[in-house]
mmCIF file of C-alpha atoms in Angstrom:
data_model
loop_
_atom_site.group_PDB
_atom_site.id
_atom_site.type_symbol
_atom_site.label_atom_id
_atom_site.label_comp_id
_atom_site.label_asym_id
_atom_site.label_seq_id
_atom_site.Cartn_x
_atom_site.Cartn_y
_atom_site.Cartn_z
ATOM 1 C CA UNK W 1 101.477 85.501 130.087
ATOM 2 C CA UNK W 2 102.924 83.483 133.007
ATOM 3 C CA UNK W 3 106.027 82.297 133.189
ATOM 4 C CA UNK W 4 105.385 78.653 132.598
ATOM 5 C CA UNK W 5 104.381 79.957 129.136
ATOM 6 C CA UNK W 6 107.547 82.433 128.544
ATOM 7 C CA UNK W 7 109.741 79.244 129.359
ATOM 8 C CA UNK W 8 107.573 76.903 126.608
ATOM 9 C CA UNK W 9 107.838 79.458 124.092
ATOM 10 C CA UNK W 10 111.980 79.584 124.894
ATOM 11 C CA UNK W 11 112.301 76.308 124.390
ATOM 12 C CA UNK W 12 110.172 75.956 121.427
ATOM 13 C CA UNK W 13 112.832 78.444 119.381
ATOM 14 C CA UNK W 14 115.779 75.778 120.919
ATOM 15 C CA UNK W 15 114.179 72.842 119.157
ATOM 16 C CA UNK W 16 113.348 74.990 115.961
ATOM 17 C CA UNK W 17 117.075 75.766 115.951
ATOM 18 C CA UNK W 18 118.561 72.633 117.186
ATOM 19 C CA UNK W 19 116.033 70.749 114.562
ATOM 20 C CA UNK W 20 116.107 72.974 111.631
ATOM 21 C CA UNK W 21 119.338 75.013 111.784
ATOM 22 C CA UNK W 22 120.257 79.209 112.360
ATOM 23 C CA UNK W 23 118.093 79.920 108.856
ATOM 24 C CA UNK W 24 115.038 78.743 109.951
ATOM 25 C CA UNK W 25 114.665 81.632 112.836
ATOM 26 C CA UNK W 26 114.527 83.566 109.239
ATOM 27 C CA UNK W 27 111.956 81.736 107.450
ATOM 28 C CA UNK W 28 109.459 84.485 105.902
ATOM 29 C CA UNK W 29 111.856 87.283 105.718
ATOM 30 C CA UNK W 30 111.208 88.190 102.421
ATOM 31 C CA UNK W 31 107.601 88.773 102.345
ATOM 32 C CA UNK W 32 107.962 90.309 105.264
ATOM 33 C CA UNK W 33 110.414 92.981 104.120
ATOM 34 C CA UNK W 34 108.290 93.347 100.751
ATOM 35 C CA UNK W 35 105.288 93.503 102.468
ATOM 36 C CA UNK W 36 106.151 96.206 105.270
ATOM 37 C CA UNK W 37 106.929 99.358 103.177
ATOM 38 C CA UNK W 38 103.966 99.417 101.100
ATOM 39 C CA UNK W 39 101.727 98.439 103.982
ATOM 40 C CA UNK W 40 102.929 101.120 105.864
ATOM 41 C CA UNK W 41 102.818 103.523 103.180
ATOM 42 C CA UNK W 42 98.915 102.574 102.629
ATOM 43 C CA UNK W 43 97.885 102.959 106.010
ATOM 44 C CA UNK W 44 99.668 106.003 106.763
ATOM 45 C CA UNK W 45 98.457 107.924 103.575
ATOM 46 C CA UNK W 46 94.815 106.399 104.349
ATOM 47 C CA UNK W 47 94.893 107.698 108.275
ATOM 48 C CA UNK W 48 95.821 111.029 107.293
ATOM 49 C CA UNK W 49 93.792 112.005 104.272
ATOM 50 C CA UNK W 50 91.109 110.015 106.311
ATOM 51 C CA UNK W 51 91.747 112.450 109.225
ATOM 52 C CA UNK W 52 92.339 115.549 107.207
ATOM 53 C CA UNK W 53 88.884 114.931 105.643
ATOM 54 C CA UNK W 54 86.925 113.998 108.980
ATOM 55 C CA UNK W 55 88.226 117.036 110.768
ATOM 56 C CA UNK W 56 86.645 119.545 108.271
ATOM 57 C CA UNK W 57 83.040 117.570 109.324
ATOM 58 C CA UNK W 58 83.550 116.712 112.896
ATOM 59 C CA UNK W 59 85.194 118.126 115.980
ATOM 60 C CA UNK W 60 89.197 118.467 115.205
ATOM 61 C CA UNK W 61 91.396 115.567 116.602
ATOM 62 C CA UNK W 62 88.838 114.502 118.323
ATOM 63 C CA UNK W 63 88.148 110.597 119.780
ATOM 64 C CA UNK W 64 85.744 109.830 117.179
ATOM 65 C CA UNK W 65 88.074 111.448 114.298
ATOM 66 C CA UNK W 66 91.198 109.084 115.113
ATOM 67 C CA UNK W 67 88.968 105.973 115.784
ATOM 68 C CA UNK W 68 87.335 106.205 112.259
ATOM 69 C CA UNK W 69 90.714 107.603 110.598
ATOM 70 C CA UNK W 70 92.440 104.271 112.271
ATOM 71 C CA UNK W 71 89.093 101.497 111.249
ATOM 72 C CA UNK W 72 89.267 103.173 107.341
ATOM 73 C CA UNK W 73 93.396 102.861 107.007
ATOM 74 C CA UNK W 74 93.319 99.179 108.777
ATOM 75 C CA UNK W 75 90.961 98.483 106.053
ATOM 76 C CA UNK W 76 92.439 99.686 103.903
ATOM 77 C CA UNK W 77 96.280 98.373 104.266
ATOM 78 C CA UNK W 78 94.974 95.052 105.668
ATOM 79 C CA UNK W 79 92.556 94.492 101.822
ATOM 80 C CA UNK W 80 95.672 95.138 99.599
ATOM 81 C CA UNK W 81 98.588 93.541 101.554
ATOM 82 C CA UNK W 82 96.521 90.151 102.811
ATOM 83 C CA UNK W 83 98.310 87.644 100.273
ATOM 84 C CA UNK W 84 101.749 89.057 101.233
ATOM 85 C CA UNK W 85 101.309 88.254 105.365
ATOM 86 C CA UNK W 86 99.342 84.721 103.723
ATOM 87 C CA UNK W 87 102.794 84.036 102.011
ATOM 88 C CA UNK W 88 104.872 85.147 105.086
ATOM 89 C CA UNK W 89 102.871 83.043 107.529
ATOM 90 C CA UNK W 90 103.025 79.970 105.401
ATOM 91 C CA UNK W 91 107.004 80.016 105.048
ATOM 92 C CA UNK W 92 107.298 80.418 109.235
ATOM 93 C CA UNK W 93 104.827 77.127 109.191
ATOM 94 C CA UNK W 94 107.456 75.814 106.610
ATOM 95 C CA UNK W 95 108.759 72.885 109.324
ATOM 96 C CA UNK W 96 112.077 71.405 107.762
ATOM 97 C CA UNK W 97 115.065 69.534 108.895
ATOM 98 C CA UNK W 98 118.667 70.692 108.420
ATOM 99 C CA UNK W 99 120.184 70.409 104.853
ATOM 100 C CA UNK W 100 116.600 69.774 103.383
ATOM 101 C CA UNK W 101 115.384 72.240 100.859
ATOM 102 C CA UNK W 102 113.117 75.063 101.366
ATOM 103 C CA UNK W 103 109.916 76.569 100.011
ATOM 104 C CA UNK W 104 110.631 79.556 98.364
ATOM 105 C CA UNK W 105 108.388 82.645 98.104
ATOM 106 C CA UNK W 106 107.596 81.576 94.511
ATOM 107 C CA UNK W 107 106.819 77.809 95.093
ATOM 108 C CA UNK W 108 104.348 79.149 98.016
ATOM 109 C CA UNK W 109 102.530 81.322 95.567
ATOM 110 C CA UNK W 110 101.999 78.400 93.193
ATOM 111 C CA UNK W 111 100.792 75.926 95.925
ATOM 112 C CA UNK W 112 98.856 78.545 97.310
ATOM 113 C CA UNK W 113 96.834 79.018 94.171
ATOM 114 C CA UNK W 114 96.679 75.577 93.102
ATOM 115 C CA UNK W 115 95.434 74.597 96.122
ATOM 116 C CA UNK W 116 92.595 77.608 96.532
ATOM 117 C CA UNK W 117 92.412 79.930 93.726
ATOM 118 C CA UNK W 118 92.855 83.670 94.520
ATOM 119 C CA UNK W 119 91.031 83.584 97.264
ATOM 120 C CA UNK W 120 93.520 81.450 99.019
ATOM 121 C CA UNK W 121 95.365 84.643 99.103
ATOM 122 C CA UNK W 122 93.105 85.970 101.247
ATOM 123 C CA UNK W 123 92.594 83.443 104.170
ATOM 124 C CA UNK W 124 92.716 85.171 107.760
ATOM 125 C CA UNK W 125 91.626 88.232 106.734
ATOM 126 C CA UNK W 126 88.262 87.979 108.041
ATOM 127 C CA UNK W 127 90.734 86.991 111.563
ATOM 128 C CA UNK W 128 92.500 90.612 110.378
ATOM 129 C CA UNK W 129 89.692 92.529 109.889
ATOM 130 C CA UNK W 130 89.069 92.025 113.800
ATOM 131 C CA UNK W 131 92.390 93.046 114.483
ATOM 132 C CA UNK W 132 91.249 96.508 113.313
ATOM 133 C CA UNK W 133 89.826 96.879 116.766
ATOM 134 C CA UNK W 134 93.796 96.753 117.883
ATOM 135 C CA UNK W 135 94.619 99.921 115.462
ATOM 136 C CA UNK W 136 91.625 102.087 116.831
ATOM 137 C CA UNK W 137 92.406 101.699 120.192
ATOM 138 C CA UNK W 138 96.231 102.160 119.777
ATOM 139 C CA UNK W 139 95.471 105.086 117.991
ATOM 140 C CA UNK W 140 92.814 106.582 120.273
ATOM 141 C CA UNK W 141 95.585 106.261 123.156
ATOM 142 C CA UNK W 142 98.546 106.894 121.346
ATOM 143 C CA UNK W 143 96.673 110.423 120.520
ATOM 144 C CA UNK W 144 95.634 110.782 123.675
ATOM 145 C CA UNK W 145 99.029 111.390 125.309
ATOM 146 C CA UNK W 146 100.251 112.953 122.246
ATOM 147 C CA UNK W 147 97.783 115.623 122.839
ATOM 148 C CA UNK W 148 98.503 115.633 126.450
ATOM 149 C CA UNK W 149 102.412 115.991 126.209
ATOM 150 C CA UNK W 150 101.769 118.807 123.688
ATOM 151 C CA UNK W 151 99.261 120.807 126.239
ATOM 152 C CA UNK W 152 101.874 120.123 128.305
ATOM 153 C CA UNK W 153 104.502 121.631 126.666
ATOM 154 C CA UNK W 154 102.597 124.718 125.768
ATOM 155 C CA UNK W 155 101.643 125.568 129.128
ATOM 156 C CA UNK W 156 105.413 125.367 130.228
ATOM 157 C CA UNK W 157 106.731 127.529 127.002
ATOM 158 C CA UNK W 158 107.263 130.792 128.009
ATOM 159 C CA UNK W 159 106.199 132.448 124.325
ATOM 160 C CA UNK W 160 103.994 131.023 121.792
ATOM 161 C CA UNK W 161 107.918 130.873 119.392
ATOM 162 C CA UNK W 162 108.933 128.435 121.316
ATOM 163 C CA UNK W 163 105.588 126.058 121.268
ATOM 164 C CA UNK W 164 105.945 125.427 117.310
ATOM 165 C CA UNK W 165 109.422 124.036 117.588
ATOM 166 C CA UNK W 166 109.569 120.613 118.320
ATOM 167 C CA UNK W 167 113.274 118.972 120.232
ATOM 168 C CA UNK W 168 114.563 115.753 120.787
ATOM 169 C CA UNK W 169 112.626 115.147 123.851
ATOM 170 C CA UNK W 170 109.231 115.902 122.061
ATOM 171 C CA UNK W 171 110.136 112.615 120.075
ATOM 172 C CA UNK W 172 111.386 110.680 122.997
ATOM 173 C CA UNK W 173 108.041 111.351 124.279
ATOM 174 C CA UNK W 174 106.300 109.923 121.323
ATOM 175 C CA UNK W 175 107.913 107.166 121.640
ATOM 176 C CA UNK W 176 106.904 106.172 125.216
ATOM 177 C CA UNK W 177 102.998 106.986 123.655
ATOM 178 C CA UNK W 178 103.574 104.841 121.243
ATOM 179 C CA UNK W 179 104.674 102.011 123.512
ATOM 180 C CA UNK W 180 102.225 102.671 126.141
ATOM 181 C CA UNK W 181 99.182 102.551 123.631
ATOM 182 C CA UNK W 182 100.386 99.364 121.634
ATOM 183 C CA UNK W 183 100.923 97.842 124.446
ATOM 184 C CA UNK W 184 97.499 98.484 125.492
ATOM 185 C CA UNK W 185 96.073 97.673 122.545
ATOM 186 C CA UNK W 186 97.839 94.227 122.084
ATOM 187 C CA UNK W 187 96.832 93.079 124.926
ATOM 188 C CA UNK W 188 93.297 93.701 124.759
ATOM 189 C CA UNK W 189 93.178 92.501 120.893
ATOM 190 C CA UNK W 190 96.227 89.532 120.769
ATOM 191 C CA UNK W 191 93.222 86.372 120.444
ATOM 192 C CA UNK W 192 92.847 87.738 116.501
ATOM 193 C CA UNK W 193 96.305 86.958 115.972
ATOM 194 C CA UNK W 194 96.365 83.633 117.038
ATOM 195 C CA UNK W 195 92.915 82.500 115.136
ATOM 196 C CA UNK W 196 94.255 84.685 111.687
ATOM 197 C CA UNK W 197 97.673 82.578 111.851
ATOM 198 C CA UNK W 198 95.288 79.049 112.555
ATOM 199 C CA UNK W 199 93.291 80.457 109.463
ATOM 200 C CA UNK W 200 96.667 80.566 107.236
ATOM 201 C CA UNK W 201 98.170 77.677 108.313
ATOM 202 C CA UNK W 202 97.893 74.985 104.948
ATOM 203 C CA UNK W 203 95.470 72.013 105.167
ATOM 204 C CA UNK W 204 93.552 73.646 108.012
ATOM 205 C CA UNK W 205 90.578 72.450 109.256
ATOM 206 C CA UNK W 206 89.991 76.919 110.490
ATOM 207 C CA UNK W 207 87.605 78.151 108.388
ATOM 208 C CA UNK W 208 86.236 81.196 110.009
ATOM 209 C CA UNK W 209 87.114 83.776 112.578
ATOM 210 C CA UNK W 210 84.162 83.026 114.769
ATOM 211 C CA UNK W 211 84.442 78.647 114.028
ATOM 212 C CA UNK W 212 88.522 79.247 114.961
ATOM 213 C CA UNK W 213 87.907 81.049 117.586
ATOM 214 C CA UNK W 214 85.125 78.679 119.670
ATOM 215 C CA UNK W 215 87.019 75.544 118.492
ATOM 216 C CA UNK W 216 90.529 76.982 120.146
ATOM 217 C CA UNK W 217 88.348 77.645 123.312
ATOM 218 C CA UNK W 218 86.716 74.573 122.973
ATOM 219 C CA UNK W 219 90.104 72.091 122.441
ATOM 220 C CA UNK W 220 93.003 74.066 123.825
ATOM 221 C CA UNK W 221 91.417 76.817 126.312
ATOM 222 C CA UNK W 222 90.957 80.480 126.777
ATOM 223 C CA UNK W 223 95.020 80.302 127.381
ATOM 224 C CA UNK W 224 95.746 79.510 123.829
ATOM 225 C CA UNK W 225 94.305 82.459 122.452
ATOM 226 C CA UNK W 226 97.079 84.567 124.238
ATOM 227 C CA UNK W 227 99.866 81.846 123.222
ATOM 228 C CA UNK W 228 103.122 84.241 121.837
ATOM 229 C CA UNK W 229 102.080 87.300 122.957
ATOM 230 C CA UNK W 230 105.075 87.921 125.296
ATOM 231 C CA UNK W 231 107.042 87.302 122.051
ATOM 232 C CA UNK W 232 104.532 89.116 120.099
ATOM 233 C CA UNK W 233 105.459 92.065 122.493
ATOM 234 C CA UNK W 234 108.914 92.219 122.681
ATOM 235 C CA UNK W 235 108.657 92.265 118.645
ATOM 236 C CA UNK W 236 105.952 94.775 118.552
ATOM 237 C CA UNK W 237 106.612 97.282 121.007
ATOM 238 C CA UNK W 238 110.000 98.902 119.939
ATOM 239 C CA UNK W 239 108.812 98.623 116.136
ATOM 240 C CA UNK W 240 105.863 100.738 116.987
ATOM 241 C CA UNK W 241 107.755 103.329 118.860
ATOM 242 C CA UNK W 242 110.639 103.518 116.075
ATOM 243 C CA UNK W 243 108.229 103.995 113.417
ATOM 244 C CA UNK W 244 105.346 106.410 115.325
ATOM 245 C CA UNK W 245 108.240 108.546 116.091
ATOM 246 C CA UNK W 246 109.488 108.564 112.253
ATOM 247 C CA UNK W 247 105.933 109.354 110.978
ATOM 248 C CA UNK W 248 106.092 112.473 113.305
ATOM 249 C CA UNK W 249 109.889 113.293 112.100
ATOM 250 C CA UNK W 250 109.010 113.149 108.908
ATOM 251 C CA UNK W 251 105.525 115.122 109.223
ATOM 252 C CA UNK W 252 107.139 117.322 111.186
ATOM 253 C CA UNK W 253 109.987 118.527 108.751
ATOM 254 C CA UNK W 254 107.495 118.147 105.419
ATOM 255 C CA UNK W 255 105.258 120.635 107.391
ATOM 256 C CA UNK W 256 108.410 122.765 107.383
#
């Protein structure tokens, strides 16, 4: 992302607040605050029974373990949360100007279905079910150096006591993985989020992950399928390093 594009995407959020007032920079809040816990709570439960089962048939923690533990809870999370994202995407779209009312979650859900049916709730998840390939690779890395900082620390403990208790920095540490392989992983896999918002957006003429993605190349460029991701990023990265870190807190002191 160049800075030419950084600067457009600046002033895009000016005119969006100068047009349409502090609220709008807030649109699709709720879904997205509904949405993120159980999401979450699917895809970690799926990756580690997933894992749990996979390492009693193949090679413990190994490459082909965390890829297939990652591709089952992406499924997984992305089948029964699709209509909440649809919902969140379509209030962001929302465009109105100051004082004028806006769509509510509810008044989405009716269009939505009066418009397509159920399956309306499920456009751009074909455009999601790419995005998978995002979620193996960050997981692949993010294990990676996880395994790698704990080899680490075991070959600098002095006795095998000290190698089962974990301290701050062990966290820390997690966190910078966690950074490192999102990052990684965005950047490779960012085009599926700009054809699965296309695919959501109401009235569309998207219809499919591969039509979205040739006519995007075809009209606007291979530039437009990385359009936001510096945004993307800034959004992304310290969510995924909070939250990796949590999951390990929390597995950490459940494992006692």
């Amino acid at each position: 992302m160049n800075q030419k594009d950084t600067f457009v995407h600046l002033f895009a959020g000016g005119m969006i607040l100068q047009k349409e007032g502090p609220r709008s920079l807030f649109r699709g809040l709720g879904p997205n605050l509904v949405g993120v816990a159980p999401s979450r709570a699917i895809y970690f439960a799926a990756y580690s029974n997933c894992k749990e089962m996979l390492n009693n048939i193949f090679e413990p923690e190994s490459t082909k373990v965390h890829m297939t533990s990652a591709g089952v809870a992406g499924f997984t999370a992305i089948t029964a949360t699709n209509p909440i994202w649809l919902i969140k995407t379509r209030l962001q779209l929302d465009a109105r100007n100051r004082g004028e009312k806006r769509m509510s979650a509810f008044e989405c859900v009716r269009r939505v279905y009066q418009t397509d049916g159920i399956k309306g709730f499920y456009r751009g998840m074909s455009a999601s079910y790419a995005g998978i390939s995002e979620t193996v690779i960050h997981f692949v890395i993010y294990e990676s150096i996880k395994r790698r900082l704990l080899e680490y620390k075991s070959a600098s403990a002095m006795d095998e006591e000290d190698e089962t208790v974990k301290e701050a920095s062990d966290f820390v540490g997690m966190m910078m993985a966690a950074a490192t392989s999102k990052t990684c992983a965005t950047s490779i896999a960012y085009p599926h989020e700009v054809v699965r918002t296309r695919l959501r957006e109401e009235g569309t003429k998207y219809r499919s992950f591969f039509q979205t993605l040739s006519l995007l190349v075809r009209e606007e460029g291979y530039n437009a399928l990385y359009r936001g991701l510096t945004t993307h990023l800034i959004r992304q990265i310290p969510n995924t390093a909070i939250m990796m870190s949590t999951y390990e807190v929390v597995v950490y002191l459940l494992n006692g």
